[in-house]
Short mmCIF file of C-alpha atoms in Angstrom, two decimals:
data_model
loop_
_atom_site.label_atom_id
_atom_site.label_comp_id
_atom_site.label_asym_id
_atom_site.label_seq_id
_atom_site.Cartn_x
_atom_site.Cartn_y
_atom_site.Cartn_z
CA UNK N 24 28.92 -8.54 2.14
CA UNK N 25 25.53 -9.97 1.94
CA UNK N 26 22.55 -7.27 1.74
CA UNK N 27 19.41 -8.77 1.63
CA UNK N 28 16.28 -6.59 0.46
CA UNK N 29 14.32 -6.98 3.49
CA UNK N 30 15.28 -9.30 6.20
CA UNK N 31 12.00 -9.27 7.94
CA UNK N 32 13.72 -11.24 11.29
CA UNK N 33 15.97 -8.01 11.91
CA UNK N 34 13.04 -5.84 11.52
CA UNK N 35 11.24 -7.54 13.98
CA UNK N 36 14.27 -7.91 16.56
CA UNK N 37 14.12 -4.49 16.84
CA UNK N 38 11.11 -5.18 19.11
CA UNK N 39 11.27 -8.53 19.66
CA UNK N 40 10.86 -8.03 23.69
CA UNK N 41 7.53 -5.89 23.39
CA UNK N 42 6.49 -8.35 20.45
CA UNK N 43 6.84 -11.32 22.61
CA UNK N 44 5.12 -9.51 25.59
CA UNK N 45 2.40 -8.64 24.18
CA UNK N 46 1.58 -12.04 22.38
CA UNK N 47 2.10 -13.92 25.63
CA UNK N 48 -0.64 -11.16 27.19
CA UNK N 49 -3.20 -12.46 24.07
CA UNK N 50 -2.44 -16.10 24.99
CA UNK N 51 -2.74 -15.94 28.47
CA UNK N 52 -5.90 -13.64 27.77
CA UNK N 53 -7.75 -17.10 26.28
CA UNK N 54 -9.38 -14.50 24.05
CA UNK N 55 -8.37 -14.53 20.16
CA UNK N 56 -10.66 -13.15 17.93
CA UNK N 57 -12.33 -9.71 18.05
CA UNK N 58 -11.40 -9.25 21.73
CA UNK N 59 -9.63 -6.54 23.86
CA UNK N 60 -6.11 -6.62 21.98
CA UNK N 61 -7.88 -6.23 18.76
CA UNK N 62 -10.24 -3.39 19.65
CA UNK N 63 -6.89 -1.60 21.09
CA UNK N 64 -5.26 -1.50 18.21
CA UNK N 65 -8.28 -0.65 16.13
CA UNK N 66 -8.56 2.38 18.46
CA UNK N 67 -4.75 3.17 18.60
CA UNK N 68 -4.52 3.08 14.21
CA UNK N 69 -7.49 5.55 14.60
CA UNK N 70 -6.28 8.04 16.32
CA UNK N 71 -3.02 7.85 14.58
CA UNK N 72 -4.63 7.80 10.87
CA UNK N 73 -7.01 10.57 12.03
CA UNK N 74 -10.45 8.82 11.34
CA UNK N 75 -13.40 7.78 13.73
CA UNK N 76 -13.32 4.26 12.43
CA UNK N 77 -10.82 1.33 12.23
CA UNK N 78 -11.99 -2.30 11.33
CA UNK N 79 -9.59 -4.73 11.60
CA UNK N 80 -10.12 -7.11 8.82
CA UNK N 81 -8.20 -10.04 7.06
CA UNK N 82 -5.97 -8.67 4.98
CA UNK N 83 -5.66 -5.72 2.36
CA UNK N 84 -7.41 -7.13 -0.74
CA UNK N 85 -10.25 -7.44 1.57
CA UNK N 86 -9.86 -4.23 3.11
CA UNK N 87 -10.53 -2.66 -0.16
CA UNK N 88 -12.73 -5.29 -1.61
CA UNK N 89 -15.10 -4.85 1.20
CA UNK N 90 -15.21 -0.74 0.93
CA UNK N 91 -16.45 -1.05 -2.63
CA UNK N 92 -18.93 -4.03 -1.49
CA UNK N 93 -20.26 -1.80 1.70
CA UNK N 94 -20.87 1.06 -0.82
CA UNK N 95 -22.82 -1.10 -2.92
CA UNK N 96 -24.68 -2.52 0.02
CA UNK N 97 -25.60 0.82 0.56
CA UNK N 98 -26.73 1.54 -3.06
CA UNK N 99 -23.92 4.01 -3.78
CA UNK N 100 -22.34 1.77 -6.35
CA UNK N 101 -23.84 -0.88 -8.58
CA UNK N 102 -22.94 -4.14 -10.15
CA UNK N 103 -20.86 -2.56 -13.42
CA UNK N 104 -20.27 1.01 -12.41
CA UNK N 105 -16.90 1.96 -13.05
CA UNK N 106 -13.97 2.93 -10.85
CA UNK N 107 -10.74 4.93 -11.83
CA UNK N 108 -7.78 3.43 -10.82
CA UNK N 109 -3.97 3.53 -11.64
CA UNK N 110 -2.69 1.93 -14.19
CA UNK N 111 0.52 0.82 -12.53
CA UNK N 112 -0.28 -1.00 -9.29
CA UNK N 113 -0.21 -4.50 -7.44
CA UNK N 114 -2.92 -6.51 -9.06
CA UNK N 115 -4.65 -6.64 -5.90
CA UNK N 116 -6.13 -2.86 -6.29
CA UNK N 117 -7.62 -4.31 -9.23
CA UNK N 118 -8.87 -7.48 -8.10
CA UNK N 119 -10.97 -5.58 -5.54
CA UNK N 120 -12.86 -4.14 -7.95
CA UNK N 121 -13.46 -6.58 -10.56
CA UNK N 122 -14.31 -9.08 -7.74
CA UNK N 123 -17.17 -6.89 -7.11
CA UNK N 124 -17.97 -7.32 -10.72
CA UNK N 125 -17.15 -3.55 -10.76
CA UNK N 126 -15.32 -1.99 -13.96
CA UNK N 127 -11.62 -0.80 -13.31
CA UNK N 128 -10.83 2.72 -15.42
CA UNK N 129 -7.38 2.50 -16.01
CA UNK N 130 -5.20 6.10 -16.05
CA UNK N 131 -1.60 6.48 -16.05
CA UNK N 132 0.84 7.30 -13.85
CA UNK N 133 2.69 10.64 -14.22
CA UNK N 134 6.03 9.33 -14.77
CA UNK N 135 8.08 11.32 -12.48
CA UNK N 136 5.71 10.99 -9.42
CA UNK N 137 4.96 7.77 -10.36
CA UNK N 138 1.38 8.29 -9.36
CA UNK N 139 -2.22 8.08 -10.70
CA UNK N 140 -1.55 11.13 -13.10
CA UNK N 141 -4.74 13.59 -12.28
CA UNK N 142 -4.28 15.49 -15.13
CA UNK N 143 -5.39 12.69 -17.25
CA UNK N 144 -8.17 11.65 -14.82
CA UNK N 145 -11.20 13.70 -15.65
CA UNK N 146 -11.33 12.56 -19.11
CA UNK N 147 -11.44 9.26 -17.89
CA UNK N 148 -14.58 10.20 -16.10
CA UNK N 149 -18.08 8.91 -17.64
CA UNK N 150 -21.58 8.87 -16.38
CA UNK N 151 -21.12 5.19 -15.08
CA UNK N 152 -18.01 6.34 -12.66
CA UNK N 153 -18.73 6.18 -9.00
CA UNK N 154 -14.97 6.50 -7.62
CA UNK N 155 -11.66 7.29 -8.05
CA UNK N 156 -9.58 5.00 -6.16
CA UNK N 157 -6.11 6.26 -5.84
CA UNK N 158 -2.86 4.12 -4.42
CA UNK N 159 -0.06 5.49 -2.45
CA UNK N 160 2.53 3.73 -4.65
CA UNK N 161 5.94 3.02 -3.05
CA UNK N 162 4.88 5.41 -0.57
CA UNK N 163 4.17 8.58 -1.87
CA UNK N 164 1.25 10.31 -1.56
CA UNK N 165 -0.85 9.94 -4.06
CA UNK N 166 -3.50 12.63 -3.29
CA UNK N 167 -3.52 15.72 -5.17
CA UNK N 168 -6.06 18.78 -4.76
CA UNK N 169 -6.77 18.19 -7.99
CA UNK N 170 -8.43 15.08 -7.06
CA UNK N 171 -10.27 16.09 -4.54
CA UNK N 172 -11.57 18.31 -6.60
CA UNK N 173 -12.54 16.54 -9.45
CA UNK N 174 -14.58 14.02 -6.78
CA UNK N 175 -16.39 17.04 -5.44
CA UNK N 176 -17.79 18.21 -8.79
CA UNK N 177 -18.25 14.92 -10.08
CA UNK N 178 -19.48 13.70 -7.14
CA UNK N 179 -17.20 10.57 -6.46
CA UNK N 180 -16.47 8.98 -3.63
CA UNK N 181 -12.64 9.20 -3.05
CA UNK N 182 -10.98 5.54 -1.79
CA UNK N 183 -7.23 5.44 -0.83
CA UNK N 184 -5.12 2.20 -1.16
CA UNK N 185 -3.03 2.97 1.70
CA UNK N 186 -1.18 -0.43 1.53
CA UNK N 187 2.12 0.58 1.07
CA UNK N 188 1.95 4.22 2.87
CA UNK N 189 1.47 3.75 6.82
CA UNK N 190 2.66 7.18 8.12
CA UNK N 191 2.86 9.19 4.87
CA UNK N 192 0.91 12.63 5.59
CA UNK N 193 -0.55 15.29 3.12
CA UNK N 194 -0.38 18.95 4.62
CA UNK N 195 -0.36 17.18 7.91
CA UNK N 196 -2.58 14.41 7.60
CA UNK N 197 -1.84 10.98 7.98
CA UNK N 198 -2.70 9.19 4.17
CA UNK N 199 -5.66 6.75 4.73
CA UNK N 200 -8.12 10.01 6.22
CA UNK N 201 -7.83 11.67 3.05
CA UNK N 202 -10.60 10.15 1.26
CA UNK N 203 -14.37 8.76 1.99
CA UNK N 204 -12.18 5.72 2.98
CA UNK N 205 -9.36 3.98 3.05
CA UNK N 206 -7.85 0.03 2.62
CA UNK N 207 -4.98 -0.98 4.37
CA UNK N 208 -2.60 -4.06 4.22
CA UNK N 209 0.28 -5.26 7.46
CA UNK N 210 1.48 -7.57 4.98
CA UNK N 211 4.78 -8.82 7.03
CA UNK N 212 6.93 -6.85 4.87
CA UNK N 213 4.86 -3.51 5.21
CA UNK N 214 5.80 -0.27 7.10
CA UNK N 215 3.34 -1.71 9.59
CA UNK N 216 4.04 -5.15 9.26
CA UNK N 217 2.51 -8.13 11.10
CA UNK N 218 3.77 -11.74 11.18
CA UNK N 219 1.40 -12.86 8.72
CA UNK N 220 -2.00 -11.67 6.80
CA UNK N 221 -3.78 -8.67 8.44
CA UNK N 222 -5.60 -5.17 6.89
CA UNK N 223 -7.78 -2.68 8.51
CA UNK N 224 -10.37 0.01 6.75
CA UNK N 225 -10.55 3.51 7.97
CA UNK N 226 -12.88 5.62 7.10
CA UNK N 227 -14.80 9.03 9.08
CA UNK N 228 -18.44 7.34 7.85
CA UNK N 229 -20.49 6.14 10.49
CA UNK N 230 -22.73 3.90 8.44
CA UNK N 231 -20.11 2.41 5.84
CA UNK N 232 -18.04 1.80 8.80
CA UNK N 233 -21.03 -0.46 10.10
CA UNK N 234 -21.54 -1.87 6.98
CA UNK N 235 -17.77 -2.79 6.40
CA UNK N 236 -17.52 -4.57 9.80
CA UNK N 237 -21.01 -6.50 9.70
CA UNK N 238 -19.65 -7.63 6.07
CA UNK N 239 -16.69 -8.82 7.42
CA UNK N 240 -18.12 -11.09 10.20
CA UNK N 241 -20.28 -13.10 7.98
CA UNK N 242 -22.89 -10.10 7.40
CA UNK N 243 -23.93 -10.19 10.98
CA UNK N 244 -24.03 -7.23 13.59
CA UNK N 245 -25.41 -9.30 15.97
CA UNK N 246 -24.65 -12.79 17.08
CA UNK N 247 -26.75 -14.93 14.40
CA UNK N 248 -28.81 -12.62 12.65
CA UNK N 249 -27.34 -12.04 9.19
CA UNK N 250 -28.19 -8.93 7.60
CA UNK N 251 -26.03 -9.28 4.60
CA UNK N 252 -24.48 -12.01 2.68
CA UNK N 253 -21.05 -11.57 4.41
CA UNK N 254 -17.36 -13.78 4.73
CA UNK N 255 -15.28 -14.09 7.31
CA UNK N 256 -12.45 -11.56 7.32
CA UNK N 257 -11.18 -10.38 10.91
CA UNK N 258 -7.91 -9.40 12.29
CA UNK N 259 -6.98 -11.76 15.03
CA UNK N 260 -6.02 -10.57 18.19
CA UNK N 261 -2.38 -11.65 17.88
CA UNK N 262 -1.91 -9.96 14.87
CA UNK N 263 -3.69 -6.99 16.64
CA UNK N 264 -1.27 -7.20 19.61
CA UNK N 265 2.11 -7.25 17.55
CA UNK N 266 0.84 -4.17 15.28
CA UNK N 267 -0.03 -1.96 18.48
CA UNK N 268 3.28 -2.39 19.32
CA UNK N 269 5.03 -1.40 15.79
CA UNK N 270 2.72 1.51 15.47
CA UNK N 271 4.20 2.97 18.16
CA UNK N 272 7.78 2.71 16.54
CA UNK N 273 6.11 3.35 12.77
CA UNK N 274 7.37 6.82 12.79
CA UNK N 275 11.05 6.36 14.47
CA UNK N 276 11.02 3.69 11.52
CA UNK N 277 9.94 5.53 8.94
CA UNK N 278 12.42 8.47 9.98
CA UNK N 279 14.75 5.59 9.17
CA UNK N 280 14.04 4.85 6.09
CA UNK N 281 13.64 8.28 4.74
CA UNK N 282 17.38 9.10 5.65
CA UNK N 283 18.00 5.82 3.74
CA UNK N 284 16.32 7.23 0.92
CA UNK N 285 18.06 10.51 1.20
CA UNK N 286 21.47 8.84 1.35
CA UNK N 287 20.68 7.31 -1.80
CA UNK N 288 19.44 10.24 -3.47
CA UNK N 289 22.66 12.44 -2.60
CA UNK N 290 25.45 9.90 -3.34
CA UNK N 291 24.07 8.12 -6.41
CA UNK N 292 25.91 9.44 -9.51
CA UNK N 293 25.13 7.39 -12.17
CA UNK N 294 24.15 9.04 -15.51
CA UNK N 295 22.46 5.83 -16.56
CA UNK N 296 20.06 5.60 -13.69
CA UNK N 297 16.71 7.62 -12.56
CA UNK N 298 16.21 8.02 -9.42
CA UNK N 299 13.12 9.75 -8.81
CA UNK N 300 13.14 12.63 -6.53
CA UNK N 301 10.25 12.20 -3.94
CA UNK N 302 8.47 14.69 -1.77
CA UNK N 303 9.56 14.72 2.26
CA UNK N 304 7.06 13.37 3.47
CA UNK N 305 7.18 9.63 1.50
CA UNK N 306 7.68 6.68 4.12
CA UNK N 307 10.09 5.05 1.47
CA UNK N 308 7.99 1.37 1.31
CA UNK N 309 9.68 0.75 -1.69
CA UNK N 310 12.93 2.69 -2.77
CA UNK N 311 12.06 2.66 -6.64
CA UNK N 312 15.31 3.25 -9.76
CA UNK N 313 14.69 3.14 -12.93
CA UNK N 314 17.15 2.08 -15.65
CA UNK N 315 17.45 1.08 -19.23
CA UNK N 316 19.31 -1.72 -18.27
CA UNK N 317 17.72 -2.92 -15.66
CA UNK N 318 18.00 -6.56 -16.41
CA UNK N 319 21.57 -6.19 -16.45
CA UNK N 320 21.91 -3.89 -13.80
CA UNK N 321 20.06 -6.71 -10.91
CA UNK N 322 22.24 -9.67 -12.10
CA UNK N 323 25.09 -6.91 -11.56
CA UNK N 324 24.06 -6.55 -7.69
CA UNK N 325 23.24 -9.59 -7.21
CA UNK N 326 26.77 -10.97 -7.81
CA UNK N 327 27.80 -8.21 -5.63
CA UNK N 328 25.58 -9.70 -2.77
CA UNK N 329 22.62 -7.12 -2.84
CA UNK N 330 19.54 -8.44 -3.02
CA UNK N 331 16.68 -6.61 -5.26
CA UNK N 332 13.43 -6.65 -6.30
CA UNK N 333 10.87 -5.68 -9.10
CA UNK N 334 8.00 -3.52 -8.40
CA UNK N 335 6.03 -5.06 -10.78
CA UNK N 336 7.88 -7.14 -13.62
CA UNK N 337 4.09 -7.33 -15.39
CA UNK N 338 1.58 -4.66 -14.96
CA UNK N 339 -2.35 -5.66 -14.51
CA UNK N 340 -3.38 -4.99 -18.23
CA UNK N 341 -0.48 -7.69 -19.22
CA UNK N 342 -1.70 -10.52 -16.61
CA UNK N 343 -3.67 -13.31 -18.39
CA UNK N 344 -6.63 -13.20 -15.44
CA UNK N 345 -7.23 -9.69 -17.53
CA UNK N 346 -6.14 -10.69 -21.14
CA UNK N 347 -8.95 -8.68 -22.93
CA UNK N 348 -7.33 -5.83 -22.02
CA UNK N 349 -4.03 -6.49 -23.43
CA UNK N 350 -4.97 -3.97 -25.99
CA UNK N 351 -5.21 -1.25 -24.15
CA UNK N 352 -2.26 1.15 -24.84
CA UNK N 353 -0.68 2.31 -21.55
CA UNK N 354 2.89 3.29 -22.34
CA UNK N 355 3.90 4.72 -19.23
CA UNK N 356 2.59 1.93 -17.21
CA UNK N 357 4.77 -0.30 -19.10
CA UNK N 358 7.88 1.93 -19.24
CA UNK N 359 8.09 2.05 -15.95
CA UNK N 360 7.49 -2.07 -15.32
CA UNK N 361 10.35 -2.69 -17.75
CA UNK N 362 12.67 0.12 -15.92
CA UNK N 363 11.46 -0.32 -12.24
CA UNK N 364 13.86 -2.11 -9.87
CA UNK N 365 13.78 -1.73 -5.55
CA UNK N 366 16.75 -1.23 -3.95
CA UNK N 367 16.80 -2.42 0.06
CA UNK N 368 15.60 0.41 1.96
CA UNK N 369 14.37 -0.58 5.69
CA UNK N 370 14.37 0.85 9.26
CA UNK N 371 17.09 -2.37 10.32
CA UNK N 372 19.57 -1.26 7.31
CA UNK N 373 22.87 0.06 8.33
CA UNK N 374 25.05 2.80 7.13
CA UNK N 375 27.70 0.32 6.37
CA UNK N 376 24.91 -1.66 3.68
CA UNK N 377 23.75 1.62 2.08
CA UNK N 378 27.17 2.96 1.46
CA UNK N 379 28.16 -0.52 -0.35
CA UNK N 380 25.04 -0.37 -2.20
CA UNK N 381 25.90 3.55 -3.17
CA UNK N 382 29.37 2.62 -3.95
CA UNK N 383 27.90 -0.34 -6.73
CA UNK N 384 25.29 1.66 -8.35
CA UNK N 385 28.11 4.67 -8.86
CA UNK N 386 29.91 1.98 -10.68
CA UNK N 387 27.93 0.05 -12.35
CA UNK N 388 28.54 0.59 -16.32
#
């Protein structure tokens, strides 16, 4: 048996009819950019994230990247302010800031939630930090009242990396309204996936929200009159079209996935693997194990026909774009990149794939 880590064509057959409706309804609209389909679904993820604002943009690293530049438009932030981030994320959450020639604070995770660890943050803090910018890894919440707390007396602005958490909720809200605002990615292989690049910011501010979209369109609010020196990132109303129809299955998939993640968590008895116990209400983007052997332990389910993957082989500090950090001493961060390997875990997955893969990782010696 063949189990491939996420076969993105099953995913999608699951609403292939509604998908190929409501592309046809964009073509035969003649309307493809910034028209009705788009500002549906900008409305629709809205409402569901629980924010007044939604602005469709091009994909995630630009989601984020143009928060950070909005906030500096606005004179919130300044050229080589610094931002706390996690030490263990897709380089991307970096790249957004030091593309705004912005300093990245690096704090490690807390290596059972395998989150930004906030007891570690405040002593990260300095007079030059503006935000804390915290990322649903794997998705699991990352937000902690801690946090929150620590931005009110410091007076931070709070930004969520919500790439890899569409649907995840805090003490009933939806991640992504949690903070002052929030970057999102419908990479194809996403919770909310598209069928190619796409991202969206949310956010509850009126004037960042302005900012963020006029940025966006090549600094322009109105046709020709450039306010800002902008770029073009937009959603595109197919895009739009075939995410307004997944959102309305995001939670029925999601559901999915966390009884994937459950099964997993329940059967797996293997004293030489970690399987971190998450809270309920993680969507399960990534099903994360951690292992000594982890090498070993791929090539071992790989022969076996399941297909894995590494969430991430080489953390940002180790990547040559950032050498002069390679100093830095993040252990956990590292730890966890040499231990870390995704199992499949996806809302097309059947009971008969998860029990094979259960069945290998009991066995595996």
């Amino acid at each position: 048996m063949k189990i491939p880590y996420l076969p993105l064509k099953r995913v999608n057959d699951l609403y292939i009819d509604d998908i190929r409706a409501a592309v046809n309804q964009v073509i035969d609209s003649g309307w493809y950019l910034k028209g009705e389909a788009t500002a549906r679904f900008e409305a629709d993820y809205a409402r569901y994230i629980g924010t007044s604002h939604c602005i469709g943009v091009g994909n995630g690293l630009d989601a984020l990247t143009l928060i950070l530049r909005a906030y500096m438009e606005l004179g919130v932030i300044n050229e080589g302010d610094e931002i706390i981030v996690p030490a263990n994320t897709f380089i991307a959450t970096i790249l957004a800031v030091t593309g705004n020639r912005l300093v990245p604070v690096l704090v490690e995770p807390d290596a059972e939630t395998l989150q930004i660890d906030d007891r570690q943050i405040e002593q990260a803090i300095t007079g030059r930090t503006r935000a804390i910018l915290i990322v649903h890894l794997y998705g699991r919440c990352a937000y902690t009242d801690r946090i929150g707390e620590l931005c009110r007396h410091y007076h931070l602005k709070l930004i969520e990396d919500n790439a890899q958490a569409h649907g995840c909720t805090f003490n009933g809200r939806h991640t992504g309204s949690l903070g002052d605002a929030a970057g999102h990615s419908f990479y194809p292989g996403k919770n909310l996936g598209a069928l190619g690049d796409a991202g969206a910011v949310t956010t509850n501010d009126d004037q960042l929200a302005t900012v963020v979209a006029a940025l966006g369109n090549y600094g322009s609010r109105q046709k020709y009159v450039h306010d800002f020196q902008g770029r073009n990132s937009r959603i595109d109303d197919m895009q739009a079209a075939v995410l307004d129809v997944k959102l309305r299955h995001l939670d029925e998939a999601n559901h999915r996935r966390q009884a994937i993640a459950a099964y997993y968590i329940n059967n797996v008895e293997n004293p030489q693997l970690h399987i971190p116990v998450s809270g309920r209400d993680c969507v399960w983007h990534i099903f994360p194990i951690f292992s000594e052997h982890r090498d070993a332990l791929r090539d071992y389910l790989r022969q076996n026909g399941v297909e894995t993957q590494i969430h991430y082989p080489t953390p940002p500090h180790r990547q040559r774009c950032y050498e002069s950090w390679s100093a830095q001493s993040l252990p956990v961060t590292e730890l966890l990149s040499a231990r870390e390997l995704s199992l499949p875990c996806h809302q097309a997955m059947t009971q008969k794939e998860a029990d094979r893969v259960v069945s290998l990782l009991t066995q595996f010696k």
